[in-house]
CSV table of C-alpha atoms in Angstrom, one decimal:
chain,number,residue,atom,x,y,z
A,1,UNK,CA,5.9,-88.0,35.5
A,2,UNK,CA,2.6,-86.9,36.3
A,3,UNK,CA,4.0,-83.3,37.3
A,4,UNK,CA,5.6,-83.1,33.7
A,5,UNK,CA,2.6,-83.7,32.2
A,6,UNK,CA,0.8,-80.8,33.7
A,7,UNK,CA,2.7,-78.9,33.7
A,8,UNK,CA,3.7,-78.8,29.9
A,9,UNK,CA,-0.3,-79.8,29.3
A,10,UNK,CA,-0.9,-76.9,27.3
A,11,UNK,CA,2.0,-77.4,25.0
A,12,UNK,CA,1.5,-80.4,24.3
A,13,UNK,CA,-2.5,-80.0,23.7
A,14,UNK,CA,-0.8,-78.1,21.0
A,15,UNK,CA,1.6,-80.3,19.5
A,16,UNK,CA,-1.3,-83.0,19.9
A,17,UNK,CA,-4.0,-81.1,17.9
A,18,UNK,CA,-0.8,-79.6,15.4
A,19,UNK,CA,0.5,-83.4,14.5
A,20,UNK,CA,-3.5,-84.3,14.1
A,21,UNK,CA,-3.8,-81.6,11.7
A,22,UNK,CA,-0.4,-82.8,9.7
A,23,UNK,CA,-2.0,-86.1,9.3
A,24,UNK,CA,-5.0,-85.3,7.9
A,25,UNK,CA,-3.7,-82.6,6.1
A,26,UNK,CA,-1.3,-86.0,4.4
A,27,UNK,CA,-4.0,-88.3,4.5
A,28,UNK,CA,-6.2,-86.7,2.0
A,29,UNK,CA,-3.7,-85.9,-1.3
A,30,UNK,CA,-6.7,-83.8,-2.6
A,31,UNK,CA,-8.4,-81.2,-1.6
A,32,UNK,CA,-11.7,-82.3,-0.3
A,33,UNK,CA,-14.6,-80.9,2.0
A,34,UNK,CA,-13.5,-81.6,6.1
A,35,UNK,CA,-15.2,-84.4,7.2
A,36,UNK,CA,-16.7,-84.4,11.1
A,37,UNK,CA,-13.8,-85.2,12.6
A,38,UNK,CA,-11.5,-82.6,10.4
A,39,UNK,CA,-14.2,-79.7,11.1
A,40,UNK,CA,-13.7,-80.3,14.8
A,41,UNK,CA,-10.0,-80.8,14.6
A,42,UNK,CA,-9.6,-77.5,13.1
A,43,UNK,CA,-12.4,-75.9,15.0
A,44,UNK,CA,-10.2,-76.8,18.1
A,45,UNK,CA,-6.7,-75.6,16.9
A,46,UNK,CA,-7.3,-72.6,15.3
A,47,UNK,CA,-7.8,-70.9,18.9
A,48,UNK,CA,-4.1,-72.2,19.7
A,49,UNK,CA,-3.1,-71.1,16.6
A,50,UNK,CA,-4.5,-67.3,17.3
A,51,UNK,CA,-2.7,-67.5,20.3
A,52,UNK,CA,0.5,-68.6,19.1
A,53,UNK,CA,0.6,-66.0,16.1
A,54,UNK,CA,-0.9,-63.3,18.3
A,55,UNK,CA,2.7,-61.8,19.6
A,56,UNK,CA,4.4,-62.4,16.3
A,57,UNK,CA,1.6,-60.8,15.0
A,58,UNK,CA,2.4,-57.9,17.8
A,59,UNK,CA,6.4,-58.1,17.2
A,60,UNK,CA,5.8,-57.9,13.4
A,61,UNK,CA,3.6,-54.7,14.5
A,62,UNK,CA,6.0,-53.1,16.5
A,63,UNK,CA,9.2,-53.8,14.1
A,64,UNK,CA,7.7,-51.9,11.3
A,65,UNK,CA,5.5,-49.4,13.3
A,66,UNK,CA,8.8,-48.1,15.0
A,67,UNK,CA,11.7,-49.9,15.1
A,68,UNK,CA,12.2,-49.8,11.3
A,69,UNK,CA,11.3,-46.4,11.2
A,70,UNK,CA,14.4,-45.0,13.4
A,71,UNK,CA,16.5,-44.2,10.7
A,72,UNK,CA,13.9,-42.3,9.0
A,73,UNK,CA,14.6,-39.1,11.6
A,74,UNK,CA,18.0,-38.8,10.1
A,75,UNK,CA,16.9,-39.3,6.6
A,76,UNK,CA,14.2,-36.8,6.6
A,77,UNK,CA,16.6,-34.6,8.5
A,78,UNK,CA,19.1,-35.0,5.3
A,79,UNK,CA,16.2,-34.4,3.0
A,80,UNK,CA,15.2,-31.2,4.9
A,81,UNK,CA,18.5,-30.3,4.5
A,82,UNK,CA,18.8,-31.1,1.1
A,83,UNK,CA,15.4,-29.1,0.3
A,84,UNK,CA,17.2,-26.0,1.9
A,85,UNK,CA,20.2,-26.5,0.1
A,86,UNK,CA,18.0,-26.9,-3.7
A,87,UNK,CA,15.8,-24.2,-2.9
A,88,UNK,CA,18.6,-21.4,-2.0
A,89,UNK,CA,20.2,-22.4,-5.4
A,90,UNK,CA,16.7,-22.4,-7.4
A,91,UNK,CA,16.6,-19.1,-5.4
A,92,UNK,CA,20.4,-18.3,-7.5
A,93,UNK,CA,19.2,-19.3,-10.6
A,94,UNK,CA,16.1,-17.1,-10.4
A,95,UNK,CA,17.8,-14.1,-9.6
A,96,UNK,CA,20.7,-14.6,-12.7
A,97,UNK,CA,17.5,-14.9,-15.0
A,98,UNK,CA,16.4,-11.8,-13.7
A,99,UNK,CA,20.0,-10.0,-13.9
A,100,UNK,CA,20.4,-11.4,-17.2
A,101,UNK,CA,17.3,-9.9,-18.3
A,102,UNK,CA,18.1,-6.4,-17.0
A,103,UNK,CA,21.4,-6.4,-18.6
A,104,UNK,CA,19.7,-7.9,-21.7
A,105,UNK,CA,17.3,-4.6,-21.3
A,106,UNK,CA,20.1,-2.2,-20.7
A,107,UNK,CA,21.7,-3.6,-24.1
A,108,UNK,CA,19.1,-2.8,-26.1
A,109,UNK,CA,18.9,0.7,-24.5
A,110,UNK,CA,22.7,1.2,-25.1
A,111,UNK,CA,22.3,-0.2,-28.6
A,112,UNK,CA,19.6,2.0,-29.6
A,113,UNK,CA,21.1,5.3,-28.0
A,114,UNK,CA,24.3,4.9,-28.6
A,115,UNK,CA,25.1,6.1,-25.2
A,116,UNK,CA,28.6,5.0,-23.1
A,117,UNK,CA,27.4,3.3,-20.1
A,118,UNK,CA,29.2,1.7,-17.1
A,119,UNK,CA,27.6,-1.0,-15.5
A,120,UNK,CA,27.7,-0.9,-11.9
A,121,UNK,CA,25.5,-2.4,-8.7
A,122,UNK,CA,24.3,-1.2,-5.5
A,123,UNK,CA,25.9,-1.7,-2.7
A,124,UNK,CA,24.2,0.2,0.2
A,125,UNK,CA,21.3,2.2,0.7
A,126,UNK,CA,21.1,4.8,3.1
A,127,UNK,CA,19.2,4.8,6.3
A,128,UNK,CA,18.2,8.4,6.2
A,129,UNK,CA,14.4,8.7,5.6
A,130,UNK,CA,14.9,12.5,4.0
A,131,UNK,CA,16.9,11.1,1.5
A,132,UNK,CA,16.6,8.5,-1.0
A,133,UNK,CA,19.9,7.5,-1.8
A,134,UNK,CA,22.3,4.3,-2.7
A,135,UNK,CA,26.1,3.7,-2.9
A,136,UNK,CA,27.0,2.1,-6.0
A,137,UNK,CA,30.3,0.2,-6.6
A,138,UNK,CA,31.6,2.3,-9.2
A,139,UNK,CA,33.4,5.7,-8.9
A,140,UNK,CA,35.8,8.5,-10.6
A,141,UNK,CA,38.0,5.8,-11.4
A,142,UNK,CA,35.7,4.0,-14.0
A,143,UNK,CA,35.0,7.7,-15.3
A,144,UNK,CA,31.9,8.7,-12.7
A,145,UNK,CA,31.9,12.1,-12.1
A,146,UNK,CA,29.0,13.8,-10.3
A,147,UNK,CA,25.8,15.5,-12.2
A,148,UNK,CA,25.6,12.2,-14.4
A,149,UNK,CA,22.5,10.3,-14.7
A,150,UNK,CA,21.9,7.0,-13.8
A,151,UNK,CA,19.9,4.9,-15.7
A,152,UNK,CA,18.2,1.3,-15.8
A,153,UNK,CA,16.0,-0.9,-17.7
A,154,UNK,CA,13.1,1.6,-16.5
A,155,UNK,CA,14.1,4.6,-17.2
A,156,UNK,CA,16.2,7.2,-15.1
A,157,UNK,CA,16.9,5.8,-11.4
A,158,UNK,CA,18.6,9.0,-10.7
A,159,UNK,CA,21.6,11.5,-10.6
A,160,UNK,CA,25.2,11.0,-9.1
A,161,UNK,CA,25.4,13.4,-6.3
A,162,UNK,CA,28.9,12.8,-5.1
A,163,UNK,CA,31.7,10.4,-6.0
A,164,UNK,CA,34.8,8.3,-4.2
A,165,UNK,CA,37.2,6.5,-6.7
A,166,UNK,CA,35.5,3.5,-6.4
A,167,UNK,CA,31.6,4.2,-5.3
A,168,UNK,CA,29.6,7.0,-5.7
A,169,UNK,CA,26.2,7.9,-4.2
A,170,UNK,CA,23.1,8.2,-6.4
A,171,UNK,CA,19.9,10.6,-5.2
């Protein structure tokens, strides 16, 4: 018997000093100033009671510090992802606001010149550095024929120099 008691000494210290503390916590139904014996009675458990909240203290620490945080990789991954995805269409958006505003411009110069215009977009540039050209994606077949000028929302971008049935290059 005497080796069960020291050896679960500590533990029961505890439970000692924790049931002390229940009884005078249930003795007095209001709350009063600690008498003598109170003030040492909880000057001598809250040290076990450190110790005892210590490492749930640590666990609690641990949980939220990383274990809770593991499935924040993936979700900040999916936002990443999702921040690429919004900004390539913003990125769409902005450039049909800026095509809609040239062919809003190229209106009012067709309105106001009564001119016959075929729209048409650039396909290619060439490489060459002696000559400033582009391939455009009309030709002869839309009623390109070479010498015609090409115009845009500035002004004249240049002359057709040479045509295909369905692209012609512009100097």
């Amino acid at each position: 018997m005497s080796e069960l008691l020291r050896r679960f000494r500590y533990p029961l210290t505890y439970l000692l000093l924790a049931c002390l503390c229940i009884v005078r916590l249930a003795a007095s139904p209001t709350p009063t100033e600690f008498s003598l014996p109170g003030r040492i009675l909880l000057e001598l458990t809250v040290p076990v009671e450190r110790m005892v909240t210590l490492p749930v203290t640590f666990v609690r620490r641990v949980w939220r510090g990383y274990v809770a945080l593991v499935g924040i990789q993936q979700e900040n991954r999916q936002l990443r992802e999702q921040i690429v995805e919004l900004e390539e269409e913003n990125l769409q958006y902005r450039e049909a606001i800026v095509a809609s505003e040239r062919f809003r411009k190229l209106r009012h110069l067709q309105e106001r010149n009564d001119l016959r215009m075929v729209p048409a977009a650039v396909i290619a540039q060439d490489l060459s550095p002696w000559f400033r050209s582009v391939i455009i994606d009309r030709g002869s077949s839309t009623g390109i024929s070479t010498g015609m000028p090409v115009i845009a929302a500035a002004g004249v971008a240049g002359v057709v120099a040479g045509t295909t049935a369905d692209a012609a290059r512009v100097l």
